[in-house]
PDB file of C-alpha atoms in Angstrom:
ATOM      1  CA  MET A 956      12.886  -9.284  -3.912  1.00 46.00           C
ATOM      2  CA  ALA A 957      12.067 -13.284  -3.449  1.00 42.00           C
ATOM      3  CA  GLY A 958      13.656 -14.592  -1.417  1.00 40.00           C
ATOM      4  CA  GLN A 959      15.678 -12.800   1.152  1.00 41.00           C
ATOM      5  CA  PRO A 960      15.660 -14.250   4.535  1.00 39.00           C
ATOM      6  CA  ARG A 961      13.839 -11.935   7.548  1.00 41.00           C
ATOM      7  CA  ARG A 962      14.612 -11.303  11.181  1.00 42.00           C
ATOM      8  CA  GLU A 963      12.095 -11.487  13.670  1.00 50.00           C
ATOM      9  CA  ALA A 964      10.958  -8.003  15.038  1.00 54.00           C
ATOM     10  CA  SER A 965      10.162  -7.647  18.819  1.00 60.00           C
ATOM     11  CA  PRO A 966       7.504  -5.766  19.862  1.00 61.00           C
ATOM     12  CA  GLY A 967       9.956  -2.493  21.255  1.00 59.00           C
ATOM     13  CA  ARG A 968      11.754  -2.516  17.941  1.00 61.00           C
ATOM     14  CA  ILE A 969       8.565  -1.806  16.166  1.00 61.00           C
ATOM     15  CA  LEU A 970       7.077   0.976  18.080  1.00 59.00           C
ATOM     16  CA  ASP A 971      10.754   2.629  16.913  1.00 60.00           C
ATOM     17  CA  HIS A 972      10.320   2.823  13.285  1.00 58.00           C
ATOM     18  CA  PRO A 973       9.638   5.504  11.564  1.00 53.00           C
ATOM     19  CA  ARG A 974       7.222   3.933   9.609  1.00 61.00           C
ATOM     20  CA  GLY A 975       5.761   2.208  12.156  1.00 59.00           C
ATOM     21  CA  GLY A 976       1.759   3.123  11.065  1.00 76.00           C
ATOM     22  CA  PRO A 977      -1.335   1.674  13.249  1.00 83.00           C
ATOM     23  CA  THR A 978      -2.159  -0.409   9.850  1.00 84.00           C
ATOM     24  CA  ILE A 979       1.061  -2.211   9.896  1.00 83.00           C
ATOM     25  CA  LEU A 980       1.085  -2.021  14.409  1.00 85.00           C
ATOM     26  CA  ARG A 981      -1.855  -4.817  13.153  1.00 86.00           C
ATOM     27  CA  ILE A 982      -0.479  -6.620  11.039  1.00 86.00           C
ATOM     28  CA  VAL A 983       2.838  -7.010  12.963  1.00 85.00           C
ATOM     29  CA  LEU A 984       1.109  -7.869  16.196  1.00 87.00           C
ATOM     30  CA  GLY A 985      -0.912 -10.274  14.626  1.00 87.00           C
ATOM     31  CA  THR A 986       1.407 -12.100  13.495  1.00 86.00           C
ATOM     32  CA  GLN A 987       3.570 -12.263  16.549  1.00 89.00           C
ATOM     33  CA  LEU A 988       0.210 -13.320  18.866  1.00 91.00           C
ATOM     34  CA  ARG A 989      -0.702 -15.875  16.045  1.00 91.00           C
ATOM     35  CA  ARG A 990       3.223 -17.224  16.576  1.00 90.00           C
ATOM     36  CA  LEU A 991       2.316 -17.479  20.558  1.00 92.00           C
ATOM     37  CA  ARG A 992      -0.680 -19.714  19.885  1.00 93.00           C
ATOM     38  CA  GLU A 993       1.064 -21.926  17.573  1.00 93.00           C
ATOM     39  CA  GLU A 994       3.835 -22.191  19.411  1.00 93.00           C
ATOM     40  CA  ARG A 995       2.254 -22.881  22.688  1.00 92.00           C
ATOM     41  CA  GLY A 996      -0.389 -25.342  20.640  1.00 93.00           C
ATOM     42  CA  ILE A 997      -3.564 -23.528  20.702  1.00 92.00           C
ATOM     43  CA  SER A 998      -6.622 -23.483  18.715  1.00 92.00           C
ATOM     44  CA  ARG A 999      -7.774 -20.038  16.703  1.00 91.00           C
ATOM     45  CA  GLU A1000     -11.197 -21.472  19.392  1.00 92.00           C
ATOM     46  CA  ASP A1001      -9.575 -21.754  22.353  1.00 91.00           C
ATOM     47  CA  ALA A1002      -7.872 -18.559  21.989  1.00 91.00           C
ATOM     48  CA  GLY A1003     -11.351 -16.889  20.967  1.00 88.00           C
ATOM     49  CA  GLU A1004     -13.098 -18.157  24.630  1.00 90.00           C
ATOM     50  CA  ALA A1005     -10.091 -16.370  25.916  1.00 89.00           C
ATOM     51  CA  ILE A1006     -11.177 -12.913  24.838  1.00 88.00           C
ATOM     52  CA  ARG A1007     -14.741 -13.751  24.373  1.00 89.00           C
ATOM     53  CA  GLY A1008     -15.026 -14.046  20.747  1.00 84.00           C
ATOM     54  CA  SER A1009     -15.098 -16.424  18.226  1.00 85.00           C
ATOM     55  CA  HIS A1010     -12.359 -18.264  16.316  1.00 82.00           C
ATOM     56  CA  ALA A1011     -13.640 -16.200  13.477  1.00 87.00           C
ATOM     57  CA  LYS A1012     -12.241 -12.802  15.854  1.00 89.00           C
ATOM     58  CA  ILE A1013      -8.386 -14.153  16.373  1.00 91.00           C
ATOM     59  CA  SER A1014      -8.657 -14.798  12.601  1.00 89.00           C
ATOM     60  CA  ARG A1015      -9.511 -11.285  12.136  1.00 87.00           C
ATOM     61  CA  LEU A1016      -6.518 -10.267  14.454  1.00 89.00           C
ATOM     62  CA  GLU A1017      -4.239 -12.465  13.290  1.00 86.00           C
ATOM     63  CA  LEU A1018      -4.599 -11.286  10.299  1.00 83.00           C
ATOM     64  CA  GLY A1019      -4.550  -7.476  10.946  1.00 82.00           C
ATOM     65  CA  ARG A1020      -7.555  -6.711   9.427  1.00 79.00           C
ATOM     66  CA  VAL A1021      -9.133  -5.193  12.983  1.00 80.00           C
ATOM     67  CA  GLY A1022      -7.657  -3.139  16.170  1.00 77.00           C
ATOM     68  CA  CYS A1023      -7.409  -5.201  18.989  1.00 80.00           C
ATOM     69  CA  LYS A1024      -8.401  -3.819  23.057  1.00 85.00           C
ATOM     70  CA  GLU A1025      -5.682  -4.266  25.569  1.00 88.00           C
ATOM     71  CA  ARG A1026      -7.673  -6.481  27.516  1.00 91.00           C
ATOM     72  CA  ASP A1027      -7.841  -8.998  25.274  1.00 91.00           C
ATOM     73  CA  VAL A1028      -4.553  -8.687  24.276  1.00 92.00           C
ATOM     74  CA  ALA A1029      -3.390  -9.091  28.418  1.00 92.00           C
ATOM     75  CA  ASP A1030      -5.713 -12.162  28.065  1.00 92.00           C
ATOM     76  CA  LEU A1031      -4.222 -13.551  25.336  1.00 93.00           C
ATOM     77  CA  LEU A1032      -0.607 -13.039  26.852  1.00 94.00           C
ATOM     78  CA  THR A1033      -1.835 -14.760  29.995  1.00 93.00           C
ATOM     79  CA  LEU A1034      -3.285 -17.879  28.102  1.00 93.00           C
ATOM     80  CA  TYR A1035       0.183 -18.089  26.606  1.00 94.00           C
ATOM     81  CA  GLU A1036       2.568 -17.551  29.401  1.00 92.00           C
ATOM     82  CA  VAL A1037       4.233 -14.592  28.588  1.00 91.00           C
ATOM     83  CA  TRP A1038       5.101 -13.722  31.857  1.00 92.00           C
ATOM     84  CA  ASP A1039       7.787 -11.135  31.619  1.00 90.00           C
ATOM     85  CA  PRO A1040       6.538  -7.644  32.657  1.00 90.00           C
ATOM     86  CA  GLN A1041       8.145  -5.199  30.301  1.00 89.00           C
ATOM     87  CA  GLU A1042       7.891  -8.032  27.098  1.00 89.00           C
ATOM     88  CA  ARG A1043       3.684  -7.582  28.058  1.00 91.00           C
ATOM     89  CA  GLU A1044       4.449  -4.141  28.751  1.00 90.00           C
ATOM     90  CA  GLU A1045       5.376  -3.891  24.585  1.00 89.00           C
ATOM     91  CA  TYR A1046       3.065  -6.188  23.782  1.00 90.00           C
ATOM     92  CA  LEU A1047      -0.050  -3.646  24.854  1.00 90.00           C
ATOM     93  CA  ALA A1048       1.997  -1.047  23.843  1.00 88.00           C
ATOM     94  CA  LEU A1049       1.883  -2.107  20.667  1.00 87.00           C
ATOM     95  CA  ALA A1050      -2.433  -2.915  20.452  1.00 89.00           C
ATOM     96  CA  ARG A1051      -2.507   1.346  21.862  1.00 87.00           C
ATOM     97  CA  GLN A1052      -0.876   2.176  19.193  1.00 85.00           C
ATOM     98  CA  ALA A1053      -2.598   0.043  16.133  1.00 84.00           C
ATOM     99  CA  GLY A1054      -5.648   1.212  17.805  1.00 83.00           C
ATOM    100  CA  SER A1055      -4.805   4.780  16.901  1.00 82.00           C
ATOM    101  CA  PRO A1056      -6.342   6.477  13.647  1.00 83.00           C
ATOM    102  CA  GLY A1057      -4.261   6.692  10.642  1.00 86.00           C
ATOM    103  CA  TRP A1058      -4.262  10.640   9.199  1.00 88.00           C
ATOM    104  CA  TRP A1059      -7.206   9.003   6.271  1.00 90.00           C
ATOM    105  CA  GLN A1060      -9.586   8.469   9.131  1.00 89.00           C
ATOM    106  CA  LYS A1061     -10.756  12.096   7.898  1.00 93.00           C
ATOM    107  CA  TYR A1062     -11.452  11.270   4.685  1.00 94.00           C
ATOM    108  CA  SER A1063     -13.913   8.266   5.525  1.00 90.00           C
ATOM    109  CA  ASP A1064     -15.719  10.070   3.229  1.00 92.00           C
ATOM    110  CA  VAL A1065     -15.119   9.801   0.563  1.00 93.00           C
ATOM    111  CA  MET A1066     -12.493   6.529   0.670  1.00 89.00           C
ATOM    112  CA  SER A1067     -13.991   3.147  -0.603  1.00 84.00           C
ATOM    113  CA  PRO A1068     -14.142   1.060   2.735  1.00 78.00           C
ATOM    114  CA  TRP A1069     -11.124  -1.261   1.452  1.00 82.00           C
ATOM    115  CA  PHE A1070      -9.276   1.927   0.926  1.00 88.00           C
ATOM    116  CA  ASP A1071      -7.176   2.778   4.154  1.00 87.00           C
ATOM    117  CA  ARG A1072      -5.482  -0.623   4.386  1.00 88.00           C
ATOM    118  CA  LEU A1073      -3.532   0.767   0.816  1.00 92.00           C
ATOM    119  CA  ILE A1074      -2.683   3.999   2.512  1.00 92.00           C
ATOM    120  CA  GLY A1075      -1.619   2.370   5.738  1.00 89.00           C
ATOM    121  CA  LEU A1076       0.988  -0.124   3.418  1.00 91.00           C
ATOM    122  CA  GLU A1077       1.665   2.743   1.536  1.00 93.00           C
ATOM    123  CA  GLU A1078       2.658   4.761   4.384  1.00 88.00           C
ATOM    124  CA  ALA A1079       5.292   1.685   6.011  1.00 87.00           C
ATOM    125  CA  ALA A1080       6.186   0.509   2.193  1.00 92.00           C
ATOM    126  CA  SER A1081      10.666   0.517   1.104  1.00 92.00           C
ATOM    127  CA  ILE A1082       9.997  -0.070  -1.531  1.00 96.00           C
ATOM    128  CA  ILE A1083       6.804   0.560  -3.572  1.00 97.00           C
ATOM    129  CA  ARG A1084       6.662  -1.462  -7.374  1.00 97.00           C
ATOM    130  CA  MET A1085       3.524  -1.309  -9.440  1.00 95.00           C
ATOM    131  CA  TYR A1086       2.190  -1.521 -13.420  1.00 94.00           C
ATOM    132  CA  GLU A1087      -0.472   1.141 -14.935  1.00 92.00           C
ATOM    133  CA  VAL A1088      -2.335   0.572 -18.042  1.00 89.00           C
ATOM    134  CA  GLN A1089      -5.573   2.844 -18.643  1.00 90.00           C
ATOM    135  CA  PHE A1090      -3.791   6.090 -16.246  1.00 94.00           C
ATOM    136  CA  VAL A1091      -0.818   7.674 -14.519  1.00 96.00           C
ATOM    137  CA  PRO A1092      -0.214   6.473 -11.044  1.00 96.00           C
ATOM    138  CA  GLY A1093      -2.192   8.120  -8.192  1.00 95.00           C
ATOM    139  CA  LEU A1094       1.032   9.040  -5.896  1.00 97.00           C
ATOM    140  CA  LEU A1095       2.298  10.333  -9.033  1.00 98.00           C
ATOM    141  CA  GLN A1096      -0.904  12.805 -10.789  1.00 98.00           C
ATOM    142  CA  THR A1097      -1.498  16.540 -11.318  1.00 98.00           C
ATOM    143  CA  ARG A1098      -4.369  17.373  -9.291  1.00 97.00           C
ATOM    144  CA  GLN A1099      -5.864  18.472 -12.916  1.00 97.00           C
ATOM    145  CA  TYR A1100      -5.012  14.767 -13.500  1.00 97.00           C
ATOM    146  CA  ALA A1101      -6.508  13.435 -10.431  1.00 97.00           C
ATOM    147  CA  HIS A1102      -9.882  15.940 -11.097  1.00 96.00           C
ATOM    148  CA  GLU A1103      -9.909  14.430 -14.011  1.00 96.00           C
ATOM    149  CA  VAL A1104      -9.578  10.399 -13.494  1.00 95.00           C
ATOM    150  CA  ILE A1105     -11.576  10.691 -10.026  1.00 94.00           C
ATOM    151  CA  ARG A1106     -14.576  12.907 -12.374  1.00 93.00           C
ATOM    152  CA  LEU A1107     -14.360   9.695 -14.429  1.00 92.00           C
ATOM    153  CA  GLY A1108     -14.546   7.000 -11.929  1.00 88.00           C
ATOM    154  CA  HIS A1109     -17.156   9.347  -9.150  1.00 90.00           C
ATOM    155  CA  PRO A1110     -19.656  10.275 -11.758  1.00 91.00           C
ATOM    156  CA  ARG A1111     -22.535  11.442 -10.180  1.00 92.00           C
ATOM    157  CA  ASP A1112     -19.881  12.976  -7.113  1.00 93.00           C
ATOM    158  CA  ASP A1113     -20.927  16.954  -6.523  1.00 94.00           C
ATOM    159  CA  ALA A1114     -18.305  19.207  -6.767  1.00 93.00           C
ATOM    160  CA  ARG A1115     -17.603  18.837  -3.010  1.00 96.00           C
ATOM    161  CA  ARG A1116     -16.994  14.977  -2.305  1.00 95.00           C
ATOM    162  CA  SER A1117     -15.691  16.075  -5.430  1.00 95.00           C
ATOM    163  CA  GLU A1118     -12.472  18.089  -3.809  1.00 96.00           C
ATOM    164  CA  ARG A1119     -12.344  15.769  -0.798  1.00 96.00           C
ATOM    165  CA  ARG A1120     -10.937  12.605  -3.556  1.00 96.00           C
ATOM    166  CA  ILE A1121      -8.401  14.826  -4.593  1.00 96.00           C
ATOM    167  CA  GLU A1122      -7.371  16.047  -1.171  1.00 97.00           C
ATOM    168  CA  LEU A1123      -7.392  12.376  -0.401  1.00 96.00           C
ATOM    169  CA  ARG A1124      -5.290  11.783  -2.898  1.00 96.00           C
ATOM    170  CA  MET A1125      -2.795  15.101  -2.779  1.00 97.00           C
ATOM    171  CA  GLU A1126      -2.140  13.957   0.939  1.00 95.00           C
ATOM    172  CA  ARG A1127      -1.712  10.600   0.281  1.00 95.00           C
ATOM    173  CA  GLN A1128       1.496  11.940  -2.677  1.00 96.00           C
ATOM    174  CA  ALA A1129       3.491  13.113   0.786  1.00 94.00           C
ATOM    175  CA  ILE A1130       5.290  10.387   1.722  1.00 93.00           C
ATOM    176  CA  LEU A1131       7.253  10.471  -1.483  1.00 95.00           C
ATOM    177  CA  ASP A1132       8.479  13.059   0.263  1.00 92.00           C
ATOM    178  CA  GLN A1133       9.439  12.411   3.893  1.00 87.00           C
ATOM    179  CA  PRO A1134      12.687  11.178   5.517  1.00 84.00           C
ATOM    180  CA  HIS A1135      12.291   7.872   5.306  1.00 85.00           C
ATOM    181  CA  ALA A1136       9.878   7.783   1.873  1.00 91.00           C
ATOM    182  CA  PRO A1137       9.607   4.826   0.092  1.00 93.00           C
ATOM    183  CA  ARG A1138      11.564   4.380  -3.504  1.00 96.00           C
ATOM    184  CA  LEU A1139       7.999   4.358  -6.178  1.00 98.00           C
ATOM    185  CA  TRP A1140       9.130   1.971  -9.014  1.00 97.00           C
ATOM    186  CA  ALA A1141       6.742   2.380 -12.088  1.00 97.00           C
ATOM    187  CA  VAL A1142       5.943   1.040 -15.248  1.00 95.00           C
ATOM    188  CA  MET A1143       3.417   2.381 -16.759  1.00 95.00           C
ATOM    189  CA  ASP A1144       1.918   1.537 -20.506  1.00 92.00           C
ATOM    190  CA  GLU A1145       2.284   3.431 -22.831  1.00 93.00           C
ATOM    191  CA  ALA A1146      -1.696   4.037 -23.243  1.00 90.00           C
ATOM    192  CA  ALA A1147      -1.413   6.050 -19.688  1.00 91.00           C
ATOM    193  CA  LEU A1148       0.687   8.281 -21.385  1.00 93.00           C
ATOM    194  CA  ARG A1149      -1.673   9.182 -24.526  1.00 92.00           C
ATOM    195  CA  ARG A1150      -4.762   8.445 -23.226  1.00 89.00           C
ATOM    196  CA  PRO A1151      -5.831  12.415 -23.525  1.00 89.00           C
ATOM    197  CA  LEU A1152      -7.311  13.095 -20.133  1.00 92.00           C
ATOM    198  CA  GLY A1153      -9.184  17.307 -19.953  1.00 91.00           C
ATOM    199  CA  SER A1154      -7.685  19.621 -21.474  1.00 93.00           C
ATOM    200  CA  ARG A1155      -4.596  19.777 -23.416  1.00 94.00           C
ATOM    201  CA  GLN A1156      -2.750  21.876 -20.616  1.00 96.00           C
ATOM    202  CA  VAL A1157      -3.356  19.563 -19.145  1.00 96.00           C
ATOM    203  CA  MET A1158      -1.607  16.567 -20.253  1.00 96.00           C
ATOM    204  CA  ARG A1159       0.738  19.074 -20.871  1.00 96.00           C
ATOM    205  CA  ASP A1160       0.933  19.848 -16.773  1.00 97.00           C
ATOM    206  CA  GLN A1161       0.899  15.761 -15.976  1.00 97.00           C
ATOM    207  CA  ILE A1162       3.955  15.278 -18.042  1.00 97.00           C
ATOM    208  CA  GLU A1163       5.654  17.981 -16.877  1.00 97.00           C
ATOM    209  CA  HIS A1164       5.143  16.701 -13.475  1.00 98.00           C
ATOM    210  CA  LEU A1165       6.543  13.185 -14.133  1.00 98.00           C
ATOM    211  CA  ILE A1166       9.275  14.436 -15.571  1.00 97.00           C
ATOM    212  CA  GLU A1167      10.546  16.126 -13.128  1.00 97.00           C
ATOM    213  CA  ALA A1168       9.421  12.637 -10.536  1.00 97.00           C
ATOM    214  CA  ALA A1169      11.618  10.776 -13.030  1.00 96.00           C
ATOM    215  CA  GLN A1170      14.330  12.545 -11.565  1.00 95.00           C
ATOM    216  CA  ARG A1171      13.883  12.501  -8.217  1.00 95.00           C
ATOM    217  CA  PRO A1172      16.373  10.264  -5.781  1.00 95.00           C
ATOM    218  CA  ASN A1173      13.854   7.713  -5.193  1.00 96.00           C
ATOM    219  CA  VAL A1174      11.355   7.067  -8.231  1.00 97.00           C
ATOM    220  CA  THR A1175      12.628   5.370 -10.822  1.00 97.00           C
ATOM    221  CA  LEU A1176       9.792   5.357 -13.840  1.00 97.00           C
ATOM    222  CA  GLN A1177       9.501   3.152 -16.417  1.00 97.00           C
ATOM    223  CA  ILE A1178       7.733   3.288 -20.175  1.00 96.00           C
ATOM    224  CA  ALA A1179       6.307   0.296 -21.286  1.00 92.00           C
ATOM    225  CA  PRO A1180       6.033   1.330 -25.475  1.00 89.00           C
ATOM    226  CA  PHE A1181       3.453   0.585 -27.850  1.00 86.00           C
ATOM    227  CA  SER A1182       5.914  -1.776 -29.880  1.00 80.00           C
ATOM    228  CA  LEU A1183       6.578  -3.813 -27.117  1.00 76.00           C
ATOM    229  CA  GLY A1184       2.820  -5.709 -28.330  1.00 69.00           C
ATOM    230  CA  GLY A1185       1.357  -7.841 -25.963  1.00 65.00           C
ATOM    231  CA  LEU A1186       2.766  -7.497 -22.374  1.00 63.00           C
ATOM    232  CA  ALA A1187       3.095 -10.167 -19.245  1.00 58.00           C
ATOM    233  CA  ALA A1188       0.456  -8.390 -17.797  1.00 57.00           C
ATOM    234  CA  ALA A1189      -2.206  -9.972 -15.772  1.00 56.00           C
ATOM    235  CA  GLY A1190      -4.463  -7.871 -17.321  1.00 68.00           C
ATOM    236  CA  GLY A1191      -5.125  -4.395 -15.028  1.00 81.00           C
ATOM    237  CA  PRO A1192      -2.834  -2.348 -12.674  1.00 89.00           C
ATOM    238  CA  VAL A1193      -0.712  -4.046 -10.407  1.00 93.00           C
ATOM    239  CA  THR A1194       1.136  -2.843  -6.666  1.00 95.00           C
ATOM    240  CA  ILE A1195       3.294  -4.412  -5.596  1.00 96.00           C
ATOM    241  CA  LEU A1196       4.620  -3.338  -1.428  1.00 95.00           C
ATOM    242  CA  ARG A1197       7.328  -4.500   0.139  1.00 94.00           C
ATOM    243  CA  PHE A1198       8.206  -3.635   4.086  1.00 89.00           C
ATOM    244  CA  LEU A1199      11.817  -2.905   6.120  1.00 83.00           C
ATOM    245  CA  GLU A1200       9.995  -5.184   8.507  1.00 75.00           C
ATOM    246  CA  PRO A1201      11.016  -8.929   8.869  1.00 73.00           C
ATOM    247  CA  ASP A1202       7.349  -9.662   9.957  1.00 68.00           C
ATOM    248  CA  LEU A1203       5.990  -8.483   7.266  1.00 79.00           C
ATOM    249  CA  PRO A1204       5.854 -10.684   3.713  1.00 84.00           C
ATOM    250  CA  ASP A1205       5.317  -8.606  -0.349  1.00 91.00           C
ATOM    251  CA  ILE A1206       2.048  -7.762  -0.363  1.00 93.00           C
ATOM    252  CA  VAL A1207       0.255  -7.422  -3.882  1.00 94.00           C
ATOM    253  CA  TYR A1208      -2.629  -5.062  -4.648  1.00 93.00           C
ATOM    254  CA  LEU A1209      -5.434  -5.553  -6.971  1.00 92.00           C
ATOM    255  CA  GLU A1210      -7.918  -2.829  -7.732  1.00 84.00           C
ATOM    256  CA  GLN A1211     -11.389  -3.045  -9.384  1.00 76.00           C
ATOM    257  CA  LEU A1212     -14.167  -1.604  -9.949  1.00 68.00           C
ATOM    258  CA  THR A1213     -15.728  -1.621  -6.902  1.00 71.00           C
ATOM    259  CA  SER A1214     -13.536  -3.685  -4.532  1.00 76.00           C
ATOM    260  CA  SER A1215      -9.526  -4.726  -4.279  1.00 84.00           C
ATOM    261  CA  LEU A1216      -7.946  -7.886  -3.540  1.00 90.00           C
ATOM    262  CA  TYR A1217      -4.746  -8.621  -1.257  1.00 90.00           C
ATOM    263  CA  LEU A1218      -2.481 -10.986  -1.849  1.00 91.00           C
ATOM    264  CA  GLU A1219       0.002 -12.173   0.975  1.00 86.00           C
ATOM    265  CA  LYS A1220       0.283 -16.258   0.066  1.00 86.00           C
ATOM    266  CA  ARG A1221       3.975 -15.943  -0.670  1.00 88.00           C
ATOM    267  CA  ASP A1222       3.357 -18.567  -3.710  1.00 91.00           C
ATOM    268  CA  GLU A1223       0.337 -16.304  -5.187  1.00 91.00           C
ATOM    269  CA  VAL A1224       2.898 -12.576  -4.254  1.00 93.00           C
ATOM    270  CA  GLU A1225       5.680 -14.721  -5.934  1.00 93.00           C
ATOM    271  CA  GLY A1226       4.027 -14.937  -9.671  1.00 91.00           C
ATOM    272  CA  TYR A1227       3.363 -11.380  -9.538  1.00 92.00           C
ATOM    273  CA  LEU A1228       6.892 -10.620  -7.932  1.00 93.00           C
ATOM    274  CA  VAL A1229       7.179 -13.171 -11.996  1.00 91.00           C
ATOM    275  CA  VAL A1230       5.254 -10.899 -13.596  1.00 90.00           C
ATOM    276  CA  MET A1231       6.038  -7.785 -12.554  1.00 93.00           C
ATOM    277  CA  ASP A1232      10.013  -8.381 -12.870  1.00 93.00           C
ATOM    278  CA  ARG A1233       9.418  -9.254 -16.383  1.00 90.00           C
ATOM    279  CA  LEU A1234       8.116  -6.456 -16.941  1.00 90.00           C
ATOM    280  CA  CYS A1235      10.280  -4.394 -15.880  1.00 92.00           C
ATOM    281  CA  ALA A1236      12.801  -6.121 -18.338  1.00 91.00           C
ATOM    282  CA  MET A1237      10.147  -5.412 -21.262  1.00 90.00           C
ATOM    283  CA  ALA A1238       9.624  -1.692 -20.642  1.00 92.00           C
ATOM    284  CA  ASP A1239      11.893   0.873 -22.004  1.00 94.00           C
ATOM    285  CA  PRO A1240      15.126   0.741 -19.698  1.00 96.00           C
ATOM    286  CA  PRO A1241      14.552   4.357 -17.513  1.00 96.00           C
ATOM    287  CA  ALA A1242      17.507   5.851 -18.728  1.00 96.00           C
ATOM    288  CA  ARG A1243      15.283   6.399 -21.898  1.00 96.00           C
ATOM    289  CA  THR A1244      12.388   7.592 -19.700  1.00 97.00           C
ATOM    290  CA  LEU A1245      13.097  11.298 -19.986  1.00 97.00           C
ATOM    291  CA  THR A1246      13.513  11.029 -23.735  1.00 96.00           C
ATOM    292  CA  PHE A1247      10.084   9.161 -23.944  1.00 96.00           C
ATOM    293  CA  LEU A1248       8.637  12.083 -21.472  1.00 97.00           C
ATOM    294  CA  GLU A1249      10.334  15.455 -22.730  1.00 96.00           C
ATOM    295  CA  LYS A1250       8.973  14.428 -26.607  1.00 95.00           C
ATOM    296  CA  LEU A1251       5.664  12.555 -25.541  1.00 95.00           C
ATOM    297  CA  LEU A1252       5.297  16.853 -24.413  1.00 95.00           C
ATOM    298  CA  SER A1253       6.593  18.558 -27.633  1.00 94.00           C
ATOM    299  CA  GLU A1254       3.677  16.381 -29.233  1.00 89.00           C
ATOM    300  CA  TYR A1255       0.574  18.989 -27.120  1.00 86.00           C
TER     301      TYR A1255
END
């Protein structure tokens, strides 16, 4: 995954991309505005003054953490001496679409403030690689299994909020059925499958669902059995997202109890890529997954 050459993207090209959701559009817009600023030798402080803001605002904009008003983009393009009408309009169109809400915003009442970025990144990814220690990956959970996981993580929720979280998780899984669906490559620790959640029927249904998922062309499942002993993991679940867009680097997502980390620096990402490659090499190969799951199903 690492070290592959990337082509420079134009604003117009990303607007037409089937995976061009608002999260990715913000990141691409920010990346290209940073490139323009650096090419002109302009500081973040001077760019901030041009849009009546601070260098911190420019930093957040360039990282794709916030949307950007068309007026601000127009002022920055003028500062960066982008005069071509068509090129300017492409940037402004990118800003307009990047400011539109994602489908997941309707669940903002039950969504952690850092989680919306992950959903947007998943929607735009071409490959999602993950290692799960405790639970079945959220993208592969059944409704009842998700209910048990959410009940554990949010014990104070009433029935309505719990159901809202389940609906969000189920709708999130729809990316695997889209025409331009990402490839999901998941390594699950055997503990995630042996640890019972809910009734025996809940576990049976979940294992059957994994058996079906493992046979999908865009899903690869591997099991890391207990017999391996220690694994080269970083102590918890890891998700790595890769994108086709040349302006987007691989991103590592690390979820914690009350927060999360998004790693984008090359050296940090490459360290996790090495860990993920080792996990895939140590785990049972995908060809053995169905046999493992079918045997496990017979035990319930």
